Short mmCIF file of C-alpha atoms in Angstrom, two decimals:
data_model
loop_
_atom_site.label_atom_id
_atom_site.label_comp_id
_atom_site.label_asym_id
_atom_site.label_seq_id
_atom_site.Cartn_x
_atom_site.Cartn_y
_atom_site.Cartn_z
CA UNK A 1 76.09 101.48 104.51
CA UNK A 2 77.24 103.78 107.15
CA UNK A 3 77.17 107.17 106.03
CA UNK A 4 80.83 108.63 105.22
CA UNK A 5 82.72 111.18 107.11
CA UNK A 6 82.47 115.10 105.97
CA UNK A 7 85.69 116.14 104.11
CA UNK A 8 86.89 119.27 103.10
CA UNK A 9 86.04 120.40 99.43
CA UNK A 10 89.96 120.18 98.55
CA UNK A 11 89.73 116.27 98.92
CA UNK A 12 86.30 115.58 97.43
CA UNK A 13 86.31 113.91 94.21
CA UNK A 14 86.75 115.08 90.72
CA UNK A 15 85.61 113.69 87.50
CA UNK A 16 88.61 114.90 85.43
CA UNK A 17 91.10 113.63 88.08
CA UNK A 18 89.19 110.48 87.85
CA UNK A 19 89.97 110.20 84.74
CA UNK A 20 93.09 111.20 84.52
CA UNK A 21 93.96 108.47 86.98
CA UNK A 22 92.96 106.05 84.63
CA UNK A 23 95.44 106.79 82.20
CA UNK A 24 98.03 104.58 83.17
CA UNK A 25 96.21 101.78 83.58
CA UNK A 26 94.63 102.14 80.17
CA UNK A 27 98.60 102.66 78.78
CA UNK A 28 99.58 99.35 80.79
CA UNK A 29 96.39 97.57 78.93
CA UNK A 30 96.91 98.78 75.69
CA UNK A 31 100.82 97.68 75.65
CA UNK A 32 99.99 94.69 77.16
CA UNK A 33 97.56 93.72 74.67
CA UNK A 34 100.08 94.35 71.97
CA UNK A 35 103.17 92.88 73.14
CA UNK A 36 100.97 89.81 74.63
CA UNK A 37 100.03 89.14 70.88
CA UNK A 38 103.41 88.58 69.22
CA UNK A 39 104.55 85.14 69.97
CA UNK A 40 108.61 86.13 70.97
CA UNK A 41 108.73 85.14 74.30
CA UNK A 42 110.61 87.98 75.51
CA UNK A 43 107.88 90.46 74.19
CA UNK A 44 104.96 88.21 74.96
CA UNK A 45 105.51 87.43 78.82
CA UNK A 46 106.81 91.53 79.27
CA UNK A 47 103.13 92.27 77.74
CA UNK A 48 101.80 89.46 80.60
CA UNK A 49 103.78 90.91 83.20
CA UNK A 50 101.98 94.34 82.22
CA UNK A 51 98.99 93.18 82.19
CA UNK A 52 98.38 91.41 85.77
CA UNK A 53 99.68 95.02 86.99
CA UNK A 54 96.63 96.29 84.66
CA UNK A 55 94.48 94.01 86.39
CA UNK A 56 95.90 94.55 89.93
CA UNK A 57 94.43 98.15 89.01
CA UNK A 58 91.02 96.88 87.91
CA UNK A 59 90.86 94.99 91.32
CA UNK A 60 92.08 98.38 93.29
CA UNK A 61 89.51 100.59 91.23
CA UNK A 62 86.35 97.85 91.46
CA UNK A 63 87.34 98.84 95.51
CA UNK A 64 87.38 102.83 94.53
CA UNK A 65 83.82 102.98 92.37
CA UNK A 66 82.01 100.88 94.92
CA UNK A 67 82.57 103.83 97.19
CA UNK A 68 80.84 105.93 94.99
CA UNK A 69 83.72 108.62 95.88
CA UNK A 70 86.45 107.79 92.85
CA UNK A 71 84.08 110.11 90.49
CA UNK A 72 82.49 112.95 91.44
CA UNK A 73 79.41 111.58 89.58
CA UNK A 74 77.38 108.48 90.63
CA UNK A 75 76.35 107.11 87.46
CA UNK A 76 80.18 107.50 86.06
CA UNK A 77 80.93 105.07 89.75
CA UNK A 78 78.72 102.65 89.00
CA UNK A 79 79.05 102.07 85.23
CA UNK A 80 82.87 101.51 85.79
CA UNK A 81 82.39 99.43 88.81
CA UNK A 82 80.63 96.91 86.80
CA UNK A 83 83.71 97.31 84.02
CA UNK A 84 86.21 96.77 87.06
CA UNK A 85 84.34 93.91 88.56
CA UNK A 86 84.00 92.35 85.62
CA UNK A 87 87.49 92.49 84.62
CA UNK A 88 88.26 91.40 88.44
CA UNK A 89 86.08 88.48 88.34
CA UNK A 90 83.93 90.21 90.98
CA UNK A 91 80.22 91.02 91.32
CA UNK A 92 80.72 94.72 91.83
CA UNK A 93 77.26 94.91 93.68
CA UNK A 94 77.81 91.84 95.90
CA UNK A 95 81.32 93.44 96.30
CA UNK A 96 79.92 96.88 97.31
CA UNK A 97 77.64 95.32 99.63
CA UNK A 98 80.21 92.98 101.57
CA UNK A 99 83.12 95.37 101.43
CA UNK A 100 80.36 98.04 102.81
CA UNK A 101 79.84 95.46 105.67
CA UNK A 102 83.68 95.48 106.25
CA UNK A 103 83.88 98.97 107.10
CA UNK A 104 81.20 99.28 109.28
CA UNK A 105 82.60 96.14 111.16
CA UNK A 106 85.94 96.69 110.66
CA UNK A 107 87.52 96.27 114.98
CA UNK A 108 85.51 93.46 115.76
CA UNK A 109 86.85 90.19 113.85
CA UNK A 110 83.78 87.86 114.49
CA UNK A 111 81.37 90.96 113.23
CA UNK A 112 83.22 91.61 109.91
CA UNK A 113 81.88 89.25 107.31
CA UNK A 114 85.78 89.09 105.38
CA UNK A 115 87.60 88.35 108.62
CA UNK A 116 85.09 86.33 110.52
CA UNK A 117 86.77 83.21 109.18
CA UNK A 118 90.42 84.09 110.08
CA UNK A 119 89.71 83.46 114.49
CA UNK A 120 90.64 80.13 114.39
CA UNK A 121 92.95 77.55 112.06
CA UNK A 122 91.16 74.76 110.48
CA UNK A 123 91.41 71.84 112.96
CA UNK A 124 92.48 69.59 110.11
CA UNK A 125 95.99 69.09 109.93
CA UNK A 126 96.54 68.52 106.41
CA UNK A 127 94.02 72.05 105.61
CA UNK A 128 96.97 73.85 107.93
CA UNK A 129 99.95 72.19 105.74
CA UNK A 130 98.20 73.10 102.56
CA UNK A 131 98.04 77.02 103.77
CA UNK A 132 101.52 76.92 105.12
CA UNK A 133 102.94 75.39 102.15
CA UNK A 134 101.03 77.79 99.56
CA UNK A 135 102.15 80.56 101.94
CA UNK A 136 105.49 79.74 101.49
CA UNK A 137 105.37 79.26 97.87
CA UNK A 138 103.48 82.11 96.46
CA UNK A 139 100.50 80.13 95.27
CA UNK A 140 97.56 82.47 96.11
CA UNK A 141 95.27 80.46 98.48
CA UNK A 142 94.34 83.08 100.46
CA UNK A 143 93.10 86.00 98.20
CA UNK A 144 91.04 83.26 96.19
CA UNK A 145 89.51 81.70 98.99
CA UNK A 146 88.48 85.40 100.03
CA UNK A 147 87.39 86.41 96.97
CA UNK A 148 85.15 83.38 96.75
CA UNK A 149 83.94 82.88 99.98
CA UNK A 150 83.13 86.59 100.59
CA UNK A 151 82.05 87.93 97.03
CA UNK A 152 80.35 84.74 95.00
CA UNK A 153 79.67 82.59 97.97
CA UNK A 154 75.54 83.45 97.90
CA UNK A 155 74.82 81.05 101.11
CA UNK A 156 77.58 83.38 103.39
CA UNK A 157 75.70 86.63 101.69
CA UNK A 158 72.50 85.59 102.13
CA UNK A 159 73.52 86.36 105.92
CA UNK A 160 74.10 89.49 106.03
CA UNK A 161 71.67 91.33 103.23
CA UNK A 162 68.00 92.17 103.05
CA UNK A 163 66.09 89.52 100.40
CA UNK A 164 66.03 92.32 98.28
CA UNK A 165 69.35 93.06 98.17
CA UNK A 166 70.58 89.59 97.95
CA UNK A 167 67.87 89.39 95.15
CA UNK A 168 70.16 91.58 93.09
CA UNK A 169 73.49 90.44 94.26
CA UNK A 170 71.91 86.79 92.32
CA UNK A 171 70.73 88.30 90.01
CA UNK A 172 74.27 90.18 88.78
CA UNK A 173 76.26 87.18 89.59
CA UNK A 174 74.26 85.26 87.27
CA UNK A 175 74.75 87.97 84.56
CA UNK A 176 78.67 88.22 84.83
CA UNK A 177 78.87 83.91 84.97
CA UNK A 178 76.55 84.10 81.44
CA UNK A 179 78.93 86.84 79.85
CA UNK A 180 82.13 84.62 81.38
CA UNK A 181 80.32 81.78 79.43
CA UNK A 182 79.47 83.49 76.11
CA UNK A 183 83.44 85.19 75.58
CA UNK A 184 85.01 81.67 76.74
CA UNK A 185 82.63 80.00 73.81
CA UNK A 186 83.37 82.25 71.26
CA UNK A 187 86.96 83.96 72.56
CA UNK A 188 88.35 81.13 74.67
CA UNK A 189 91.41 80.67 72.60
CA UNK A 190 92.08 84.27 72.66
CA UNK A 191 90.75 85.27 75.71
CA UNK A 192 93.40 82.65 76.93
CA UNK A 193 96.71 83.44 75.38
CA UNK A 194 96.00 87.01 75.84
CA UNK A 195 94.85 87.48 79.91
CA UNK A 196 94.93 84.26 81.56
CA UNK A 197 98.68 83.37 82.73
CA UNK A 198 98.48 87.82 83.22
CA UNK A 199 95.22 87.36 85.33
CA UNK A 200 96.99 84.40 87.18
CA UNK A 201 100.06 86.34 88.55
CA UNK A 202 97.92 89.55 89.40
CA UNK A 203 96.24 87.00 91.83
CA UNK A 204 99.91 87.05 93.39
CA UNK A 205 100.07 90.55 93.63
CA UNK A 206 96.88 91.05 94.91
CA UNK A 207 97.11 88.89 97.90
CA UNK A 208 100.33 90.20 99.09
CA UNK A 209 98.87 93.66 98.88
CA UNK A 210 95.46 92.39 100.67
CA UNK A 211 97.57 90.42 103.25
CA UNK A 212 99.55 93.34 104.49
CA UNK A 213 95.84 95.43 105.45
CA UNK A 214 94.15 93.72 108.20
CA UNK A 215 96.21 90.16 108.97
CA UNK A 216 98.33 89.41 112.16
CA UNK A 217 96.65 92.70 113.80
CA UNK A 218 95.21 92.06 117.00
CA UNK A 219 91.28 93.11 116.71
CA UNK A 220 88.53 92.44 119.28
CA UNK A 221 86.03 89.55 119.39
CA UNK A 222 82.61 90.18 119.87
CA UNK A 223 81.61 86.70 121.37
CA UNK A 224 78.56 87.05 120.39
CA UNK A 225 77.66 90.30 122.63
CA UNK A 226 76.03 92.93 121.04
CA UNK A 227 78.10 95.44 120.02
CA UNK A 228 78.34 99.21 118.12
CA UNK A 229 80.41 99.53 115.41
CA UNK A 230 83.36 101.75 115.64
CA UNK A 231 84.00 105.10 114.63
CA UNK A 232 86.60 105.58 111.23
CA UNK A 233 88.90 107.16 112.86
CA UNK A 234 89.13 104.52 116.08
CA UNK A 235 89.38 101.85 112.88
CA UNK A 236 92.96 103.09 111.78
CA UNK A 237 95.17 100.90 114.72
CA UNK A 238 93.29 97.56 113.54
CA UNK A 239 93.76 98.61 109.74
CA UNK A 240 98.20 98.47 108.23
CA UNK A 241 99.75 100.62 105.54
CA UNK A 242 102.48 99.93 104.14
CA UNK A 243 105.09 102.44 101.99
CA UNK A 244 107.17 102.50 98.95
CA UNK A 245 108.28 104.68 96.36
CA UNK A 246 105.91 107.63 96.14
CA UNK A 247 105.66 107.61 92.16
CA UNK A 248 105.10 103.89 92.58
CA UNK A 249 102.23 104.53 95.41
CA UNK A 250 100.83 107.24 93.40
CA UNK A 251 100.24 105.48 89.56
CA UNK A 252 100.87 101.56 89.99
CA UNK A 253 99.05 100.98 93.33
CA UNK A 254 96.69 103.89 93.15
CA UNK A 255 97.68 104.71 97.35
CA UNK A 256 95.63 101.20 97.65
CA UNK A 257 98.46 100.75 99.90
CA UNK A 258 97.10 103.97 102.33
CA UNK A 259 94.98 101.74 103.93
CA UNK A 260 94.76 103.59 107.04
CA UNK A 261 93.54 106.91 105.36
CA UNK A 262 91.21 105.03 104.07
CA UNK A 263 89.81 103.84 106.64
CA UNK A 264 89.67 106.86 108.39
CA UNK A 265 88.44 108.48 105.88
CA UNK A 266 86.61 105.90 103.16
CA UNK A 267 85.15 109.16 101.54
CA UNK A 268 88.00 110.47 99.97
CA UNK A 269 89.22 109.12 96.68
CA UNK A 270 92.26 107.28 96.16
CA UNK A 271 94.07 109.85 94.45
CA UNK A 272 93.77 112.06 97.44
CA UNK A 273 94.81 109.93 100.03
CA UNK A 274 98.16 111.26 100.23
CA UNK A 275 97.42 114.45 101.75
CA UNK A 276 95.44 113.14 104.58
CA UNK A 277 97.99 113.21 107.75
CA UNK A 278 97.19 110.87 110.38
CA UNK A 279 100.18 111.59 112.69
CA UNK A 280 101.08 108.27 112.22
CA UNK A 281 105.32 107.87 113.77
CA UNK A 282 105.87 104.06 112.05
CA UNK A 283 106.23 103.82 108.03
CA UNK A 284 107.05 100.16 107.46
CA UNK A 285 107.94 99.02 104.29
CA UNK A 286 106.97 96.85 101.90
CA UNK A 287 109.62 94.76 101.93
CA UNK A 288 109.69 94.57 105.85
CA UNK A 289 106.40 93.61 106.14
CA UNK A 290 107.41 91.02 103.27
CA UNK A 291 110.26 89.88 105.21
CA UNK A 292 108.92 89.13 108.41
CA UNK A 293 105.42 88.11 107.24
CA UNK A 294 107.04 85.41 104.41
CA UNK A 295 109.26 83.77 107.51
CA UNK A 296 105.82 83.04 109.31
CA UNK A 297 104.03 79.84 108.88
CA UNK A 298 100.54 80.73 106.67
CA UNK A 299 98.71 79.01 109.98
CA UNK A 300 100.34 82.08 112.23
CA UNK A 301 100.10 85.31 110.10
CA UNK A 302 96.76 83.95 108.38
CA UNK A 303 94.96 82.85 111.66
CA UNK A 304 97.24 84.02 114.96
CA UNK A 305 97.85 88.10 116.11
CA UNK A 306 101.19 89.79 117.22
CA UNK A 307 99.53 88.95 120.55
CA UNK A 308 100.42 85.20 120.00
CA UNK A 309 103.53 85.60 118.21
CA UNK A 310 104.84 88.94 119.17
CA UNK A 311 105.58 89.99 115.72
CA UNK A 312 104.70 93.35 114.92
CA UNK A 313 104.79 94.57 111.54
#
């Protein structure tokens, strides 16, 4: 892992801020849970509809605690990593590991292990109708075939770790499959009125916040030449941000969506994102990027760069 930037004291992390960033998406779980186990329709699928939000949040703090910046206390990071990942339906080590990869990597497509995929389209032309199609109808190809491939996929990790740490990125897999196992034998019936069709839409969610960080950009291919990874700061014009509603950035998306600051800055937690200024003069939108990137065919946003299409987002 490439060691972190220094930041000022005033952005380091905090254990009770931490927390206290946590507090919403315990309130979202809680309700969820409730209104998700009366059987009125109405009250059930609002409790659903709270809930994948809940889990977009798990999946957007498993990405804080693997940084080991979220709380100001290690142990606190990891223990609630493993809660997150689990809840995610992600390995938080072989998630830590891989997503460490991605930010030392992150400029050179080829190099970074969660982008290496996305040079070329498939040559088969029924593989390109099947992204375009899901693309156009909201059906979450993408984000699972990148949470598979990149985070449980143990012949792609096996790549890029020492046999030690692959050794444990195995072993934990293993672990969260048995405990998947065990609650589906003696929960299943709950487990699946209460999460599943919840879990299932925050897959939406999640890719269309994933898609709008690092797709259609165009980065730099290696080719195979040896190259240095780049500073943080020379990562921000191949990483995308988009805005919305700052009460909405703040305590629903966690400034996930400062992905930028982030990558300038991977040290600082989440919940201080906002008050890193990068100078930066465009502020698209949400719903711009949403616009423009929904009118694309999967093939061209997925697998092509404004370079090919002259989109810009």
């Amino acid at each position: 892992m490439n060691k972190h930037n220094t930041i000022s004291s005033n952005l380091k992390a905090r254990d009770d801020l931490a927390f206290y960033s946590l507090l919403i998406p315990m309130t979202l779980l809680s309700l969820g849970v409730i209104l998700s186990s009366n059987n009125d329709g109405i009250l059930y699928w609002t409790g659903q509809l709270l809930l994948s939000f809940f889990f977009l949040q798990a999946f957007i703090l498993l990405h804080e605690c693997a940084h080991l910046s979220f709380f100001k206390t290690r142990s606190i990071n990891k223990v609630l990593g493993h809660v997150f990942g689990f809840l995610s339906m992600i390995p938080y080590y072989s998630w830590q590991q891989m997503h460490n990869l991605h930010h030392r990597w992150t400029g050179w497509r080829d190099k970074d292990p969660t982008t290496e995929t996305t040079i070329n389209p498939s040559s088969s032309a029924v593989k390109n109708l099947v992204v375009n199609i899901t693309w156009r109808l909201f059906i979450p190809v993408f984000y699972l075939s990148y949470k598979l491939s990149n985070y449980w996929n143990l012949f792609k990790i096996k790549r890029f770790l020492s046999p030690k740490k692959y050794n444990r990125v195995k072993t934990q897999a293993i672990i969260y499959i048995l405990i998947y196992i065990l609650l589906s034998y003696f929960f299943g019936g709950l487990m699946v009125h209460l999460f599943v069709p919840a879990f299932a839409m925050s897959l939406l969610l999640k890719e269309l916040v994933i898609m709008t960080q690092h797709s259609h950009i165009e980065i730099p291919v290696s080719n195979h030449k040896e190259v240095k990874p780049l500073p943080y700061l020379d990562q921000v014009k191949y990483t995308r941000s988009f805005y919305i509603h700052a009460c909405f950035t703040r305590y629903f998306l966690l400034n996930f969506n400062l992905h930028e600051a982030h990558h300038a800055h991977p040290a600082i937690p989440a919940y201080k994102l906002s008050k890193v200024n990068l100078a930066i003069s465009e502020r698209p939108t949400f719903i711009s990027w949403f616009i423009k990137a929904k009118k694309m065919k999967g093939v061209d946003y997925i697998f092509k760069t404004s370079k090919h299409t002259g989109e810009f987002f």
